[in-house]
PDB file of C-alpha atoms in Angstrom:
ATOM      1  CA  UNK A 422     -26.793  50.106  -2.666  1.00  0.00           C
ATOM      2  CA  UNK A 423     -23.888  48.012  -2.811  1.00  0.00           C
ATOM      3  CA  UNK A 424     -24.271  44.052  -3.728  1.00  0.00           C
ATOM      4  CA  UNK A 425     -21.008  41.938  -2.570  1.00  0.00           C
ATOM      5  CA  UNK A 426     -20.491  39.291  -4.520  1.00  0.00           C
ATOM      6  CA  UNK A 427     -19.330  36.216  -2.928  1.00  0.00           C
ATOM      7  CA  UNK A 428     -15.805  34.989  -3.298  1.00  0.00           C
ATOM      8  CA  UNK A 429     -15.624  32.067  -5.523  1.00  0.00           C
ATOM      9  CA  UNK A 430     -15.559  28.813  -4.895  1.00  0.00           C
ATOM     10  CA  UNK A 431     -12.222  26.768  -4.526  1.00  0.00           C
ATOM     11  CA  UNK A 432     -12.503  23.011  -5.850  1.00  0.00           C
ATOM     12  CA  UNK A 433     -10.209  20.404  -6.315  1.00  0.00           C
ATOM     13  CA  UNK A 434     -10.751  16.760  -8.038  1.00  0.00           C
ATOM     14  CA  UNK A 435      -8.279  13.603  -7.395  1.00  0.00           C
ATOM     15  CA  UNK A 436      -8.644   9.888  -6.919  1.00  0.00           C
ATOM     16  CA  UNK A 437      -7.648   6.890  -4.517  1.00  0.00           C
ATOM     17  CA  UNK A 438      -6.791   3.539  -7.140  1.00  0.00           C
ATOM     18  CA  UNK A 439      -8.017   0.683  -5.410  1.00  0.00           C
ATOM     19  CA  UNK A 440      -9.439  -2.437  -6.759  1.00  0.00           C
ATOM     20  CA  UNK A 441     -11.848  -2.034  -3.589  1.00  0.00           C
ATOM     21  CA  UNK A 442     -13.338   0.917  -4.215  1.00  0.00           C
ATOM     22  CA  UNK A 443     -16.796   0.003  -2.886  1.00  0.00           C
ATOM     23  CA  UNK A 444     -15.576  -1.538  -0.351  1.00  0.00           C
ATOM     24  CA  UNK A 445     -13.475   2.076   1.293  1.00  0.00           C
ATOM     25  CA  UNK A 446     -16.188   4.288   0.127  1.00  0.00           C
ATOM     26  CA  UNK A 447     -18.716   2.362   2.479  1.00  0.00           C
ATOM     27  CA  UNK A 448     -16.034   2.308   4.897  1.00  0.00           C
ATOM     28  CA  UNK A 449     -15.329   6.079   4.528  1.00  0.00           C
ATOM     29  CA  UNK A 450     -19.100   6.941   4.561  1.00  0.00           C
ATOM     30  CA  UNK A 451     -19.799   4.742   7.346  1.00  0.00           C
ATOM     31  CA  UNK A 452     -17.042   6.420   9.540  1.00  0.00           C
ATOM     32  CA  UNK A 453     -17.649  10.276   8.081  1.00  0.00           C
ATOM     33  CA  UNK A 454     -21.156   9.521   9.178  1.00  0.00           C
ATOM     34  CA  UNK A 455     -20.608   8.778  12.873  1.00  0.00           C
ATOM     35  CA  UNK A 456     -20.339  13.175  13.012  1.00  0.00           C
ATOM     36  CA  UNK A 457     -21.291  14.152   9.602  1.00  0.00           C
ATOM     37  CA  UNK A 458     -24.497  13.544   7.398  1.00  0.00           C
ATOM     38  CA  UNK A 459     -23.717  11.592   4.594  1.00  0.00           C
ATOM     39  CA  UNK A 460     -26.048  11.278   1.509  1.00  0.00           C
ATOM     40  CA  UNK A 461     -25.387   8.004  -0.289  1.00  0.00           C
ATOM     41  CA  UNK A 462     -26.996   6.766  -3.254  1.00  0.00           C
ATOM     42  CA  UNK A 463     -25.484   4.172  -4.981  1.00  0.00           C
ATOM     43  CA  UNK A 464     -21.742   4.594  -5.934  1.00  0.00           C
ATOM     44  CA  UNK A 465     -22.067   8.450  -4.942  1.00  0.00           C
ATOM     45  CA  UNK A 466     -21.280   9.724  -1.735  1.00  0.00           C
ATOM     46  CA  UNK A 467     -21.813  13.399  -0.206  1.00  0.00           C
ATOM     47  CA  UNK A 468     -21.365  15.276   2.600  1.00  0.00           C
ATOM     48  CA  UNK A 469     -21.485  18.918   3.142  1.00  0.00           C
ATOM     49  CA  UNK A 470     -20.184  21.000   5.809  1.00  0.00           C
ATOM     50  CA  UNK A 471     -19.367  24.708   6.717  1.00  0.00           C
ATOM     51  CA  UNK A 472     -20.018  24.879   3.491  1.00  0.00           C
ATOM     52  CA  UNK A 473     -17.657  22.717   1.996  1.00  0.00           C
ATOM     53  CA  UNK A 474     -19.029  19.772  -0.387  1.00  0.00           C
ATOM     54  CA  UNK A 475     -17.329  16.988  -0.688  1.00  0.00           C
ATOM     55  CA  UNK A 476     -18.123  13.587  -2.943  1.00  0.00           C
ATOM     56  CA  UNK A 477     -16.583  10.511  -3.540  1.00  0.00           C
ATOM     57  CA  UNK A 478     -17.842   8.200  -6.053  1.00  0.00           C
ATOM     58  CA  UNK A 479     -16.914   4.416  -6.894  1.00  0.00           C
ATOM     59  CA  UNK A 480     -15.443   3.450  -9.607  1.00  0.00           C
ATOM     60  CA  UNK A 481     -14.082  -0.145 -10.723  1.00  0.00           C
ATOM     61  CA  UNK A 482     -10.907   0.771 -10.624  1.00  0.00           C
ATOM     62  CA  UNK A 483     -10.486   4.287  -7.790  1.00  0.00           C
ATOM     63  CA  UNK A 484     -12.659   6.662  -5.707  1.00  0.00           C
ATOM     64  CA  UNK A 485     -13.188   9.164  -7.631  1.00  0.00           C
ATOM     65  CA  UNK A 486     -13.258  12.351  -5.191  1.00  0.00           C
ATOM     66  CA  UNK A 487     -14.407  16.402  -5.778  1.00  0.00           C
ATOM     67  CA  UNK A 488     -14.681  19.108  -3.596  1.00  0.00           C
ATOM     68  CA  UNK A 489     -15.489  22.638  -3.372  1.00  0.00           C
ATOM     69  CA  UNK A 490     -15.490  24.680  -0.462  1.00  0.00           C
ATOM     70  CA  UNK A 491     -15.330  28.337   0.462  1.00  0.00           C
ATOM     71  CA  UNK A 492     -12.210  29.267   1.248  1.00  0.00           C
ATOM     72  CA  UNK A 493      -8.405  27.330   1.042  1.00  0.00           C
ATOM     73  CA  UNK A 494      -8.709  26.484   4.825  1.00  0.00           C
ATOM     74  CA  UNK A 495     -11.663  24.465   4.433  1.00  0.00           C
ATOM     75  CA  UNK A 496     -10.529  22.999   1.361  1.00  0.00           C
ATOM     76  CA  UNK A 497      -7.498  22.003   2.530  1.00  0.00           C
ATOM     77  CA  UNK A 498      -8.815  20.447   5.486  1.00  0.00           C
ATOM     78  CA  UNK A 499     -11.426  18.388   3.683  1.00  0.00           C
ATOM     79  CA  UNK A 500      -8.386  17.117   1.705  1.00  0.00           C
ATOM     80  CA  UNK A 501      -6.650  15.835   4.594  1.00  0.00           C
ATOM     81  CA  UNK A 502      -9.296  13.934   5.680  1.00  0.00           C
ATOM     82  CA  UNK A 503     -10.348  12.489   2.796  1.00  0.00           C
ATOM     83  CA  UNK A 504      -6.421  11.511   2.236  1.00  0.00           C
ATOM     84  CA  UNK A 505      -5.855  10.798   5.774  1.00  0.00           C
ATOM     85  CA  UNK A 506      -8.440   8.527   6.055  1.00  0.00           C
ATOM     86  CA  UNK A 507      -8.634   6.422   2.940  1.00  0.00           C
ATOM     87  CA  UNK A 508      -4.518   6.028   3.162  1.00  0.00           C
ATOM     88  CA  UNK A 509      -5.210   4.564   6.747  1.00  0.00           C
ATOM     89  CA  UNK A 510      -8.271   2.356   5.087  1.00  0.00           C
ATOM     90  CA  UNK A 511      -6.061   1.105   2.419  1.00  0.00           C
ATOM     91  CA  UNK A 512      -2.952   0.876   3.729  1.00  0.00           C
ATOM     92  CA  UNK A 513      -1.610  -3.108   3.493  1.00  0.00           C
ATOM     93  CA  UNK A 514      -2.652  -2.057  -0.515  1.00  0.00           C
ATOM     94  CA  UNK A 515      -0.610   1.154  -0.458  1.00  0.00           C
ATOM     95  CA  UNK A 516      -3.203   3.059  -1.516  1.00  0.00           C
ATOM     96  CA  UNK A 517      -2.904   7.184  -2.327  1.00  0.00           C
ATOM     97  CA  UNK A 518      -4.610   9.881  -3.167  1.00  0.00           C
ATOM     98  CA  UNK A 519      -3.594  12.316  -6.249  1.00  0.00           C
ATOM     99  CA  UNK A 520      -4.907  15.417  -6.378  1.00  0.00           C
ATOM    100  CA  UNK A 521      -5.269  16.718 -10.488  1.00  0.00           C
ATOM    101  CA  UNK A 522      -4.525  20.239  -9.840  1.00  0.00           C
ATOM    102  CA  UNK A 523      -0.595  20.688  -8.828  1.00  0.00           C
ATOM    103  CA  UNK A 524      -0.765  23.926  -7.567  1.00  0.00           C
ATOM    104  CA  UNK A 525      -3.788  23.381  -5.259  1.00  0.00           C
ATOM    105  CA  UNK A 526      -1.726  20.379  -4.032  1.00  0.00           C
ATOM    106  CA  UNK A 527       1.385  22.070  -3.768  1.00  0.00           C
ATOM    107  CA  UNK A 528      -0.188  24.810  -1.780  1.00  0.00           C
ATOM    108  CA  UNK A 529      -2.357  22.167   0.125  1.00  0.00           C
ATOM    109  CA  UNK A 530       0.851  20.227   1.311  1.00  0.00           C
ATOM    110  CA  UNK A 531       3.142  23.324   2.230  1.00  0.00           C
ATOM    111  CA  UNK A 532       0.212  24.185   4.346  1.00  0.00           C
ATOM    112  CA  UNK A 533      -0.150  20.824   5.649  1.00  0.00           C
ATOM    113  CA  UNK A 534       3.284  20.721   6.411  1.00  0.00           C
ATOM    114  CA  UNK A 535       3.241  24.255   7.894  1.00  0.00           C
ATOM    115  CA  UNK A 536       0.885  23.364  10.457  1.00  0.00           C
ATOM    116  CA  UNK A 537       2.900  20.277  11.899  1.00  0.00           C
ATOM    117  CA  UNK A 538       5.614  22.280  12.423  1.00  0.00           C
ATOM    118  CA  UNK A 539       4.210  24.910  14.055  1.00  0.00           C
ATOM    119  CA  UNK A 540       2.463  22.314  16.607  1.00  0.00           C
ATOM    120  CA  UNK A 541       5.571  20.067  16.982  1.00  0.00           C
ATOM    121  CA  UNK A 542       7.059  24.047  18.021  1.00  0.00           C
ATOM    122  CA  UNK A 543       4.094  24.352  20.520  1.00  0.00           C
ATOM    123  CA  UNK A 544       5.177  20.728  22.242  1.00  0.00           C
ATOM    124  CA  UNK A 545       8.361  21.573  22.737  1.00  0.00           C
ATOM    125  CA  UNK A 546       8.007  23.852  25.643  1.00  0.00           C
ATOM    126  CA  UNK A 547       6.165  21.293  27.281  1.00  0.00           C
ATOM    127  CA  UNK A 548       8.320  18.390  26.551  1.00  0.00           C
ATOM    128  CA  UNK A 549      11.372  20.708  27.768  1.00  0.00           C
ATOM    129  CA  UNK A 550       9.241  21.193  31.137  1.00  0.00           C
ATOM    130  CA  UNK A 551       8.547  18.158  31.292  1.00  0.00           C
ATOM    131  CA  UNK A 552      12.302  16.634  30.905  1.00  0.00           C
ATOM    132  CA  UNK A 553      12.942  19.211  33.338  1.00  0.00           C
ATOM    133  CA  UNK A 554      10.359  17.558  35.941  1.00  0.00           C
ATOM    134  CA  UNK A 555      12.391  14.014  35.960  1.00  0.00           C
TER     135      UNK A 555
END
């Protein structure tokens, strides 16, 4: 008998500065929880799904964030969101998220950036057609 072991985990810590750090985690949490359970207790924040876990704690000065998941798919897409929503939440401050592991990132955006341009290729056809249709 044959034991698999399971393929590790993938993980990944960055930040978001913000001098309103409270303020877009309870933001984040309160949005994230409209579909996902979110655990809060005090400055921490977790969610887990598909077996990705993701937390975001408050600092002073940033949101601290850290997550692990399964496989790069699901880690990469619970970067996006986090980034994609607390850019939109902090916006008029210019707020960003760094990632501390370059290669992750690296890998993260040319995936990212992979996956728009296959969709904008998908439109086209249909913004040909309709062109076409006028």
């Amino acid at each position: 008998m044959t034991t698999e072991n399971p393929a590790p985990a993938l993980s990944i810590t960055g930040r978001a500065r913000t001098e309103r750090a409270a303020r877009f985690a309870k933001q984040l949490a309160s949005h994230l929880g409209n579909t996902l359970p979110i655990v809060s207790d005090g400055p921490v924040h977790r969610v887990e799904y598909k077996g990705v876990v993701g937390t975001v704690t408050e600092t002073d000065t940033s949101l601290e964030l850290s997550i692990i998941a399964p496989a790069a798919p699901l880690l990469f897409g619970a970067m996006r969101t986090l980034e994609r929503h607390l850019v939109r939440f902090g916006e008029r401050e210019g707020v960003t998220v760094e990632w501390d592991d370059p290669a992750t990132d690296a890998a993260y955006r040319s995936a990212i950036a992979a996956q728009a341009q296959q969709q904008a290729q998908e439109q086209a056809p249909g913004q040909a057609q309709e062109h076409d249709q006028h």
